[in-house]
Short mmCIF file of C-alpha atoms in Angstrom, two decimals:
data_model
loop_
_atom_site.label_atom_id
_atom_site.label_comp_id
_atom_site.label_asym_id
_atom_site.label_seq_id
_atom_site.Cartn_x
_atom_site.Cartn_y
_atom_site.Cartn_z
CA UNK B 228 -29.34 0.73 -29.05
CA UNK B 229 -28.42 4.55 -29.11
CA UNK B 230 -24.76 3.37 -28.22
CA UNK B 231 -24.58 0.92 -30.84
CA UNK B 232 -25.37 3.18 -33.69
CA UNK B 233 -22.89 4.95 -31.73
CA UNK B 234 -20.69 2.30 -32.32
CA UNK B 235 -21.13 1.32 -36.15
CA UNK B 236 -20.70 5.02 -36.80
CA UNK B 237 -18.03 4.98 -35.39
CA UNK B 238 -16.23 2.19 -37.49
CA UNK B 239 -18.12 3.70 -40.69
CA UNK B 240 -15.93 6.97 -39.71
CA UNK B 241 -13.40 4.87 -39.46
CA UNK B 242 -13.58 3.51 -42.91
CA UNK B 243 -14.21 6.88 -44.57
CA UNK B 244 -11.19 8.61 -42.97
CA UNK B 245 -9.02 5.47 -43.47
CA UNK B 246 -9.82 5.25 -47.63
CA UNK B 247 -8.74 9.32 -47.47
CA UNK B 248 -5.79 8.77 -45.83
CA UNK B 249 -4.34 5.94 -47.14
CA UNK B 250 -2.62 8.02 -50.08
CA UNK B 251 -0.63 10.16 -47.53
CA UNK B 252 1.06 6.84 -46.53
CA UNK B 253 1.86 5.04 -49.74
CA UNK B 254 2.64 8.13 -51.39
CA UNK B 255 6.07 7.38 -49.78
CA UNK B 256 6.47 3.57 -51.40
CA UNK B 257 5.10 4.82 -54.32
CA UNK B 258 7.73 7.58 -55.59
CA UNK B 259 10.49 9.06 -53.67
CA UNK B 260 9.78 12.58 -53.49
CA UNK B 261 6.90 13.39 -51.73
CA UNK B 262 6.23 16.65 -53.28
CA UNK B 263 3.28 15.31 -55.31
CA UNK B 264 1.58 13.44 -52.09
CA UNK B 265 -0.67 16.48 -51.37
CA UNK B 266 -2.19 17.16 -54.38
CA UNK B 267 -3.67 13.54 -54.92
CA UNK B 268 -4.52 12.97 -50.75
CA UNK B 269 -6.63 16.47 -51.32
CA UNK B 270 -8.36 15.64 -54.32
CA UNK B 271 -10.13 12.49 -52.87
CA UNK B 272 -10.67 13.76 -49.58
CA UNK B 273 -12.40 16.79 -51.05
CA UNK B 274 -14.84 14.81 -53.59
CA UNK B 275 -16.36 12.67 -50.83
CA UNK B 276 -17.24 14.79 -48.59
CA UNK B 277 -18.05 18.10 -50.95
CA UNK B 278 -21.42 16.48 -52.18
CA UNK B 279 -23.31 14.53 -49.25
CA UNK B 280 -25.08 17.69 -47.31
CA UNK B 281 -27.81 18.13 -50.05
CA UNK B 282 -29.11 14.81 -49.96
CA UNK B 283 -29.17 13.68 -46.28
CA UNK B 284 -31.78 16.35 -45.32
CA UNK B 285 -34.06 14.49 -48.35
CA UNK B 286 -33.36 10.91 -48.47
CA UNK B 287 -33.06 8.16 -45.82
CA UNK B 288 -30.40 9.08 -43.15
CA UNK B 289 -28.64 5.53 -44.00
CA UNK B 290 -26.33 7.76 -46.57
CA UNK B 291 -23.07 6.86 -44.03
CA UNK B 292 -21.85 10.21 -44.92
CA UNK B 293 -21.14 13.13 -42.90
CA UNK B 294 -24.53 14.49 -43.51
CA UNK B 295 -26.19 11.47 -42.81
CA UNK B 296 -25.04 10.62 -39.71
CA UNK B 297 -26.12 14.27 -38.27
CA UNK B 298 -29.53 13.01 -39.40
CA UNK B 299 -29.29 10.34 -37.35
CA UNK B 300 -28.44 12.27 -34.24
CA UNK B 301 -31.19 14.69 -34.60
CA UNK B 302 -33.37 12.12 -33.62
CA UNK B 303 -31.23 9.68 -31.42
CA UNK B 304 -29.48 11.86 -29.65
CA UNK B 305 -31.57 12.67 -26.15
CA UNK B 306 -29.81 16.73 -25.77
CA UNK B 307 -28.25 15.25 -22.30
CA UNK B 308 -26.30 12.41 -24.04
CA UNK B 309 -25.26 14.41 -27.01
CA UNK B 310 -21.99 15.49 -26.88
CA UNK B 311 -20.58 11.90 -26.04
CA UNK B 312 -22.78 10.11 -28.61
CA UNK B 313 -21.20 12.81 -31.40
CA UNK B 314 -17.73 11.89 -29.96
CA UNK B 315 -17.81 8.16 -29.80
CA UNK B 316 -18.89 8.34 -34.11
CA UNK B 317 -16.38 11.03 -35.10
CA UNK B 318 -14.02 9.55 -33.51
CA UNK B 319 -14.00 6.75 -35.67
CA UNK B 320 -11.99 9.40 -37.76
CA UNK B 321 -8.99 9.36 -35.95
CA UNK B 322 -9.22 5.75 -35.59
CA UNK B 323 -8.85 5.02 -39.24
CA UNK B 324 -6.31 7.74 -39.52
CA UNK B 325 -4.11 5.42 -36.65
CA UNK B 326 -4.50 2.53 -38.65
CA UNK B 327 -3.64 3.08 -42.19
CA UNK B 328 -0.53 5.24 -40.61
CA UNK B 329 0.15 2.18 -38.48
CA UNK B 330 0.03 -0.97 -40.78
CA UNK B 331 -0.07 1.27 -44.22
CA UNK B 332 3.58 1.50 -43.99
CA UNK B 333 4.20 -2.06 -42.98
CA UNK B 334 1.62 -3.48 -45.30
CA UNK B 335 3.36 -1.61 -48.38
CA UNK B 336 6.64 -3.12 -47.46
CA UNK B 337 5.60 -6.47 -46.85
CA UNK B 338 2.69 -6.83 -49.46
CA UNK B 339 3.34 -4.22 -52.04
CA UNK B 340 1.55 -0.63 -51.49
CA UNK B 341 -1.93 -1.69 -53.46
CA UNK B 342 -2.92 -4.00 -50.84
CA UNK B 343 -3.75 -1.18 -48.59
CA UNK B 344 -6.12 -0.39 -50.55
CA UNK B 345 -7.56 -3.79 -51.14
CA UNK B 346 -7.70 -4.28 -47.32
CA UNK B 347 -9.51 -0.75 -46.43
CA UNK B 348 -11.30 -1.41 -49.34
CA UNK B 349 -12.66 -4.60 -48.43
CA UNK B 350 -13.14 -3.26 -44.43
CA UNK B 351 -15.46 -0.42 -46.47
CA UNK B 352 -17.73 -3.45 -47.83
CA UNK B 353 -18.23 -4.90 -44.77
CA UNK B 354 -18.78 -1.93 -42.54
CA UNK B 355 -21.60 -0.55 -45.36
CA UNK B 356 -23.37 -4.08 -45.18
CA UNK B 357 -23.55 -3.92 -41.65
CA UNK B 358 -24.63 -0.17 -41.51
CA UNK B 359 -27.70 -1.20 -43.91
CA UNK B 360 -28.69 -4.18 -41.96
CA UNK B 361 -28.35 -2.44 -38.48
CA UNK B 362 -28.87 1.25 -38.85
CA UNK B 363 -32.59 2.52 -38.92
CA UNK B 364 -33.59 6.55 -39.36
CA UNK B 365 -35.24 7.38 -35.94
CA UNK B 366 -35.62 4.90 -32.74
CA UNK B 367 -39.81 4.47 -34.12
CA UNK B 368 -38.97 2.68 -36.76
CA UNK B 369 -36.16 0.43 -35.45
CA UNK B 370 -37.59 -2.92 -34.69
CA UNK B 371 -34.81 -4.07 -32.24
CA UNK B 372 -34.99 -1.27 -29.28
CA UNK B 373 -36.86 -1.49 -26.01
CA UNK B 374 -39.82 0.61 -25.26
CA UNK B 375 -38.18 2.53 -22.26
CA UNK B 376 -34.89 3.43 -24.47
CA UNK B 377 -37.94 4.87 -27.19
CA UNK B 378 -39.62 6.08 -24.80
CA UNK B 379 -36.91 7.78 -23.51
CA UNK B 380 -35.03 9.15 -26.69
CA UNK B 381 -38.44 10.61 -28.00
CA UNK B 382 -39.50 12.51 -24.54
CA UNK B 383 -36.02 13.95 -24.10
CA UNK B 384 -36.25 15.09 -27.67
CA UNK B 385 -39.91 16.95 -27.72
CA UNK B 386 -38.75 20.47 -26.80
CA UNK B 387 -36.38 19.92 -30.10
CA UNK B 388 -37.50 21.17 -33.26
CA UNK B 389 -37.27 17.97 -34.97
CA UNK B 390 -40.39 17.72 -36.69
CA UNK B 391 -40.89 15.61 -40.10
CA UNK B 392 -43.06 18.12 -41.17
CA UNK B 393 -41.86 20.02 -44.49
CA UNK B 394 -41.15 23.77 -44.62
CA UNK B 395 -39.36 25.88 -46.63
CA UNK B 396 -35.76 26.25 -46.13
CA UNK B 397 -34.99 29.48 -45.01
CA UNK B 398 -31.90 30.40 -46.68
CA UNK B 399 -32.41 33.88 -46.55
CA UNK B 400 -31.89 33.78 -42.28
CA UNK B 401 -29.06 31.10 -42.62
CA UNK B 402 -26.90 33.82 -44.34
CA UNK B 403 -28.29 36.56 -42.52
CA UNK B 404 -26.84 34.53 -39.30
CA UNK B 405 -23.70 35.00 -37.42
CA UNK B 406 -23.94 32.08 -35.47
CA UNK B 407 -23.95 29.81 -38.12
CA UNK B 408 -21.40 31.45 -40.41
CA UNK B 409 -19.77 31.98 -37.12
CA UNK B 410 -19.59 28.05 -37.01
CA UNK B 411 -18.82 27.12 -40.33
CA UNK B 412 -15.52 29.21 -40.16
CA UNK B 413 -14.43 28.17 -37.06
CA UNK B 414 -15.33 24.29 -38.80
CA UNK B 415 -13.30 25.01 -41.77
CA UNK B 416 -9.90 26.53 -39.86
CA UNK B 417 -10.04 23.69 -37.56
CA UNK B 418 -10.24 21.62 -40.65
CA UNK B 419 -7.14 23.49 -41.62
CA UNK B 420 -5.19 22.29 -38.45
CA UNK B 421 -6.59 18.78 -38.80
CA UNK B 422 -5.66 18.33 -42.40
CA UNK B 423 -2.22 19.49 -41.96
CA UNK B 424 -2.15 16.69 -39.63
CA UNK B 425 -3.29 14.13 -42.19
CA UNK B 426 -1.38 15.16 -44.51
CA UNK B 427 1.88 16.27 -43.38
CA UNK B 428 2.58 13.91 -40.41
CA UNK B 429 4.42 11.44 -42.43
CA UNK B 430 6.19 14.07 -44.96
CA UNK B 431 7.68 15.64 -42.10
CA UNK B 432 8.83 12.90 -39.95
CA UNK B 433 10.46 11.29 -43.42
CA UNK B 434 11.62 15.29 -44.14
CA UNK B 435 13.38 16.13 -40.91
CA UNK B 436 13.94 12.79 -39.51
CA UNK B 437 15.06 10.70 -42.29
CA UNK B 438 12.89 7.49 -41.08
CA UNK B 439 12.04 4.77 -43.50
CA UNK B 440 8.33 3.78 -44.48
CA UNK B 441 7.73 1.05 -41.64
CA UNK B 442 9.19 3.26 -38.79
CA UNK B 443 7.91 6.44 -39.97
CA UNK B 444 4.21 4.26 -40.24
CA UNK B 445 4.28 3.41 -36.39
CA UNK B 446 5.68 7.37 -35.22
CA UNK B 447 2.90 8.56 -37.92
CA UNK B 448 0.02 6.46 -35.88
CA UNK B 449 1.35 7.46 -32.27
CA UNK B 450 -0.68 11.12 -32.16
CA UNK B 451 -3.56 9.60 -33.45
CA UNK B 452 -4.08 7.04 -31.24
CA UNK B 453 -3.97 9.78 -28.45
CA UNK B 454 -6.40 11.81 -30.30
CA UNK B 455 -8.89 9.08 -31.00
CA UNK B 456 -8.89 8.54 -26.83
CA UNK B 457 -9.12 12.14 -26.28
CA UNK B 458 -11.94 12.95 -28.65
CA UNK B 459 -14.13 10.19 -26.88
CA UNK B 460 -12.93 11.93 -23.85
CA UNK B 461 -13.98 15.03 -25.13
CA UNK B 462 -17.47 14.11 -25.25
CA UNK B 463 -17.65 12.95 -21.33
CA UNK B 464 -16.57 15.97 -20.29
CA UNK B 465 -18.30 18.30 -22.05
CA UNK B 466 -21.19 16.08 -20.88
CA UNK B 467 -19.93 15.96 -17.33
CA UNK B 468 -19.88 20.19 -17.06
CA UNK B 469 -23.68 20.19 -18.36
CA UNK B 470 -24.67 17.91 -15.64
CA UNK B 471 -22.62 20.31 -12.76
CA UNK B 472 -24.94 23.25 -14.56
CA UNK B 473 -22.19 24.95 -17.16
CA UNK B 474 -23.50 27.01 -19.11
CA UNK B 475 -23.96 25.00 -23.03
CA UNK B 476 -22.77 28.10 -24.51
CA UNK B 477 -19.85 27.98 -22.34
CA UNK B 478 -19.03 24.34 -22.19
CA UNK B 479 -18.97 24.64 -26.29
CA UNK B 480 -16.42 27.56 -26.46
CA UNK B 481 -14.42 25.80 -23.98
CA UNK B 482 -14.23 22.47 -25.49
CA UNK B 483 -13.44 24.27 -28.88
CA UNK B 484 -10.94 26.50 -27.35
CA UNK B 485 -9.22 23.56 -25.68
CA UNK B 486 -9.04 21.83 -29.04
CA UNK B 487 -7.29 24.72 -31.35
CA UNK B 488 -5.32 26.78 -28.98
CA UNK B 489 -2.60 24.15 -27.64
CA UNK B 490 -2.68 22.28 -30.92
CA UNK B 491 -1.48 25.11 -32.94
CA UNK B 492 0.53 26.33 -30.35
CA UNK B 493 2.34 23.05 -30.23
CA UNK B 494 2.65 22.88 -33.62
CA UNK B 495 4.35 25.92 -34.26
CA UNK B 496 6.87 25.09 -31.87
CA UNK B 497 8.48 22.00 -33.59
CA UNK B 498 10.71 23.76 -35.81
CA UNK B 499 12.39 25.24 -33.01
CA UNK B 500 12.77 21.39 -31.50
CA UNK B 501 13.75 19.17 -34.00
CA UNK B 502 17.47 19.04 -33.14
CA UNK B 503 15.19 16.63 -30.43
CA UNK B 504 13.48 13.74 -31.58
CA UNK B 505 12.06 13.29 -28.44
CA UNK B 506 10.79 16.41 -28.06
CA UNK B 507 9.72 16.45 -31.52
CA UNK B 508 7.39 13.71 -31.62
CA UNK B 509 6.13 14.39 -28.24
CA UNK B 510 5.03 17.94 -29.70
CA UNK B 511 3.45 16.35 -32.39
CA UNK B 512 1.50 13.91 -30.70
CA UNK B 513 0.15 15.92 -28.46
CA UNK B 514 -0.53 19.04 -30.57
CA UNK B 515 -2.75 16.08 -32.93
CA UNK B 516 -3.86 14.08 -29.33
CA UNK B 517 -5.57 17.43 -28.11
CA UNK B 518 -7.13 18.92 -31.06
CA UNK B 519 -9.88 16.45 -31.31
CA UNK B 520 -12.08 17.82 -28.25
CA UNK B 521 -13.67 20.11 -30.68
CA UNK B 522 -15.85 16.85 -31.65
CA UNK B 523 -18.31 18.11 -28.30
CA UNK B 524 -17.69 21.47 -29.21
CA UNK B 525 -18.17 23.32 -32.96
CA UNK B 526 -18.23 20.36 -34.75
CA UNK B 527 -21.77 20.01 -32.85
CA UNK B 528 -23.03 23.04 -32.53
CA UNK B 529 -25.63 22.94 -35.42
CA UNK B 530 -27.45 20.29 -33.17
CA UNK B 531 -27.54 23.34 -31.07
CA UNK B 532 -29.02 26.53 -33.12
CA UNK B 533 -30.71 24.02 -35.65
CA UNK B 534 -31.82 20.87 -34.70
CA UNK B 535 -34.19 20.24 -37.43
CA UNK B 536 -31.72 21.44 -40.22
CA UNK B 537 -28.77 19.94 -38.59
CA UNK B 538 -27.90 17.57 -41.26
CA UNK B 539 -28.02 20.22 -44.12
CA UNK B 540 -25.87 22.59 -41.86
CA UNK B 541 -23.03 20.24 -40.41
CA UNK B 542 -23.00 18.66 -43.94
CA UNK B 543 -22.25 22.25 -45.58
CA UNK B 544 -19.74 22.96 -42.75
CA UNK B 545 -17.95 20.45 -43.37
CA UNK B 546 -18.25 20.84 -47.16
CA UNK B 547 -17.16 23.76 -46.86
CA UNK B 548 -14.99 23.20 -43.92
CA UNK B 549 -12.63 20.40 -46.39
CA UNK B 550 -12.07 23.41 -49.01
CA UNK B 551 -9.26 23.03 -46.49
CA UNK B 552 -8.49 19.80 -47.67
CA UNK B 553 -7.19 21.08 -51.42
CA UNK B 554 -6.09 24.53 -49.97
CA UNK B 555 -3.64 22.99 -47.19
CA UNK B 556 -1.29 21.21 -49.92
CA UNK B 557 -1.09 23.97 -52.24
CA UNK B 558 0.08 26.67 -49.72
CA UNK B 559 2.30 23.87 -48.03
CA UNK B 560 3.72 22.94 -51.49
CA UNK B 561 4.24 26.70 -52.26
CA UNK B 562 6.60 27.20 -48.72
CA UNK B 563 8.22 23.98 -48.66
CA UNK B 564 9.19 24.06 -52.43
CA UNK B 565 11.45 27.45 -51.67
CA UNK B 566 13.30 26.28 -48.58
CA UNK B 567 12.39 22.99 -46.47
CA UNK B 568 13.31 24.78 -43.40
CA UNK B 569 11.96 28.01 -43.55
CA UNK B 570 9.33 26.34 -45.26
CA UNK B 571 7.90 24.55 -42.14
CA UNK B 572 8.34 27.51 -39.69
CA UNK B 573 6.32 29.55 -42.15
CA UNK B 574 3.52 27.09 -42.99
CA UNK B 575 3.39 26.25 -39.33
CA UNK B 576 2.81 30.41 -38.50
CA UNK B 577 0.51 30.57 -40.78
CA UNK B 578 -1.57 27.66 -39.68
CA UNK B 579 -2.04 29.18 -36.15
CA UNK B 580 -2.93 32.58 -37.27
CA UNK B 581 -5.56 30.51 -39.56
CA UNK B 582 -6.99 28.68 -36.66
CA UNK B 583 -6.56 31.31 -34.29
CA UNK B 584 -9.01 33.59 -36.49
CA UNK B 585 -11.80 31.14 -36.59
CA UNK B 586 -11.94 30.71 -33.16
CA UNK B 587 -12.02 34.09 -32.04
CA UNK B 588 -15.00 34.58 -34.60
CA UNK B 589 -16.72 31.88 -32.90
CA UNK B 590 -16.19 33.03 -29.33
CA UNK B 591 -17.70 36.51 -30.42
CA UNK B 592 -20.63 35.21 -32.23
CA UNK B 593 -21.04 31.87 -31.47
CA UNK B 594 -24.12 30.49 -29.72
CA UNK B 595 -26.34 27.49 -28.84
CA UNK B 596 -30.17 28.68 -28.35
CA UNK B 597 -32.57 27.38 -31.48
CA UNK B 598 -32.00 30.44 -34.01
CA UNK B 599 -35.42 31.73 -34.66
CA UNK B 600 -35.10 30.62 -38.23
CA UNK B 601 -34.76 26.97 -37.17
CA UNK B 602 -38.02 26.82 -35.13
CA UNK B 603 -41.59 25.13 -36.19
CA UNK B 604 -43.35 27.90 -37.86
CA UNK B 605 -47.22 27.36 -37.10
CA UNK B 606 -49.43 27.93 -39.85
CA UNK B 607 -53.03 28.81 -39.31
CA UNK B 608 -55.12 27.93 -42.13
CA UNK B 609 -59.07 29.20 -42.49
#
């Protein structure tokens, strides 16, 4: 049961990142010059996931949100199976990120571009209908799961501190604490290198390469479809190192490591290939195809140092984390406006210094053990 709320997390993932993206495709159809297709891709992106972290911690975790779902995994997630249960859901990202760059472009041709969003639209109502039906807060109250998968699930998770019972948010230790702000930066520049991806793969295909909607659709979708493989990959590996004894503090800098050094790396480099077009998209796929393995990494780690708050803290990450989201067309616009060319190298530099930053914070400060803040505080009463 565990994998199958896996599963329709996964697809809900899938139709949130889909309904973002969709704008960063039919920008193209809609007006010639793409210079606008930023602003509006930001603006949406931004708004949906800017508000969810405040209520999930409160309210039923069936919010599909971002927030929500890390509700869901701080109690359904046995610590053992965690890192590939996170990847299989977020991975539903890049999924829906492959598809509306896939058919967006051929749908627009062939349909006109509002049907994209009728289609992803309509995908949204099923998905939520299903998630409503199916999805229950905790494996006690689901009436479909076996006693040895409960069982199971609730023994692995009694050294977490996962308890319903209220206490006071301690806000005054979260901002006192390195390891979380330590997170939530290295969260928002990886953000920076991911949204650059959402938003820029088609613009600069269509920039440098010249290629119409429908071709520049399918080239758009190839580096996604890697990453959406390699993030669930991600997630069995960093799994598989736990099990041969790695350290968790190590196997999370690792995975994180692996999924913002090469990427931006790659990245930076395509300026200096595009007389190939080979070359070019191969750099481009796999600088997108590798970044996802920070799903088991960063993008976790409040499961780590705060089980019980984990919702409220991945939520705000990520909140914060998709300031990124408004910020990455606004400093694009402002190089490529001066001098396409230039423009690219530039914004491509500064990327990897961005991402680069964030993850040495993390390495230095990072860590996994339950912050003292985040444990059950016993209260002796008279």
């Amino acid at each position: 049961m565990r994998y199958g709320i896996a599963l329709l997390t996964h697809f809900s993932n899938f139709t949130l990142i889909a309904q973002n993206s969709i704008i960063s495709i039919t920008m193209v159809a809609m007006v010639n010059n793409t210079d606008y297709q930023p602003h509006l891709n930001s603006s949406t992106e931004a708004n949906l996931n800017g508000d969810q972290h405040e209520a999930a911690n409160h309210l039923s975790a069936k919010g599909i949100g971002y927030g929500g779902q890390y509700a869901l995994w701080q109690r359904w997630a046995p610590p053992n199976e965690r890192s590939r249960l996170c990847s299989i859901a977020l991975s539903g990202m890049i999924l829906g990120a492959f598809a509306v760059n896939l058919v967006g472009g051929i749908i627009s041709e062939a349909l006109g571009w509002p049907f994209v969003f009728y289609i992803f639209g309509a995908i949204g109502c099923v998905c939520c209908l299903l998630w409503f039906i199916l999805v229950y807060d905790d494996p006690v109250s689901h009436p479909w799961i076996s006693d040895s998968e409960k069982e199971y699930i609730l023994s692995s998770l009694q050294q977490q501190q996962v308890s319903s019972e209220k206490q006071s948010l301690p806000i005054k230790a979260m901002l006192r604490s390195l390891p979380l702000w330590s997170m939530c930066l290295c969260t928002m520049t990886h953000q920076w290198l991911v949204n650059t991806f959402m938003v820029y793969t088609p613009t600069y295909i269509n920039s440098v390469f010249k290629v119409n909607i429908r071709d520049n659709g399918f080239l758009s979708s190839l580096p996604f479809i890697v990453a959406w493989a390699v993030g669930i990959f991600g997630g069995q590996l960093a799994d598989f190192l736990l099990r041969k004894n790695f350290r968790l503090i190590i196997v999370r800098k690792i995975i994180t490591t692996l999924g913002t050094v090469p990427p931006a790396a790659l990245i930076v480099a395509l300026p200096y290939v595009q007389s190939s077009y080979v070359t070019s998209i191969a750099f481009l796929t796999l600088s997108c195809g590798i970044s996802p393995l920070c799903q088991s990494g960063v993008y976790i780690n409040a499961l780590d140092i705060a089980p019980r708050y984990a919702s409220l803290l991945m939520g705000s990450a990520r909140g914060l984390a998709h300031s990124s989201a408004v910020l990455v067309p606004i400093v694009g616009g402002f190089f490529l406006n001066q001098d396409p060319e230039l423009g690219w190298r530039n914004f491509f530099f500064l990327l990897l210094a961005i991402s680069q930053f964030g993850l040495i914070i993390y390495l230095v400060f990072g860590k996994t053990e339950v912050q003292e803040w985040a444990k059950e505080r016993t209260i002796t009463r008279l």
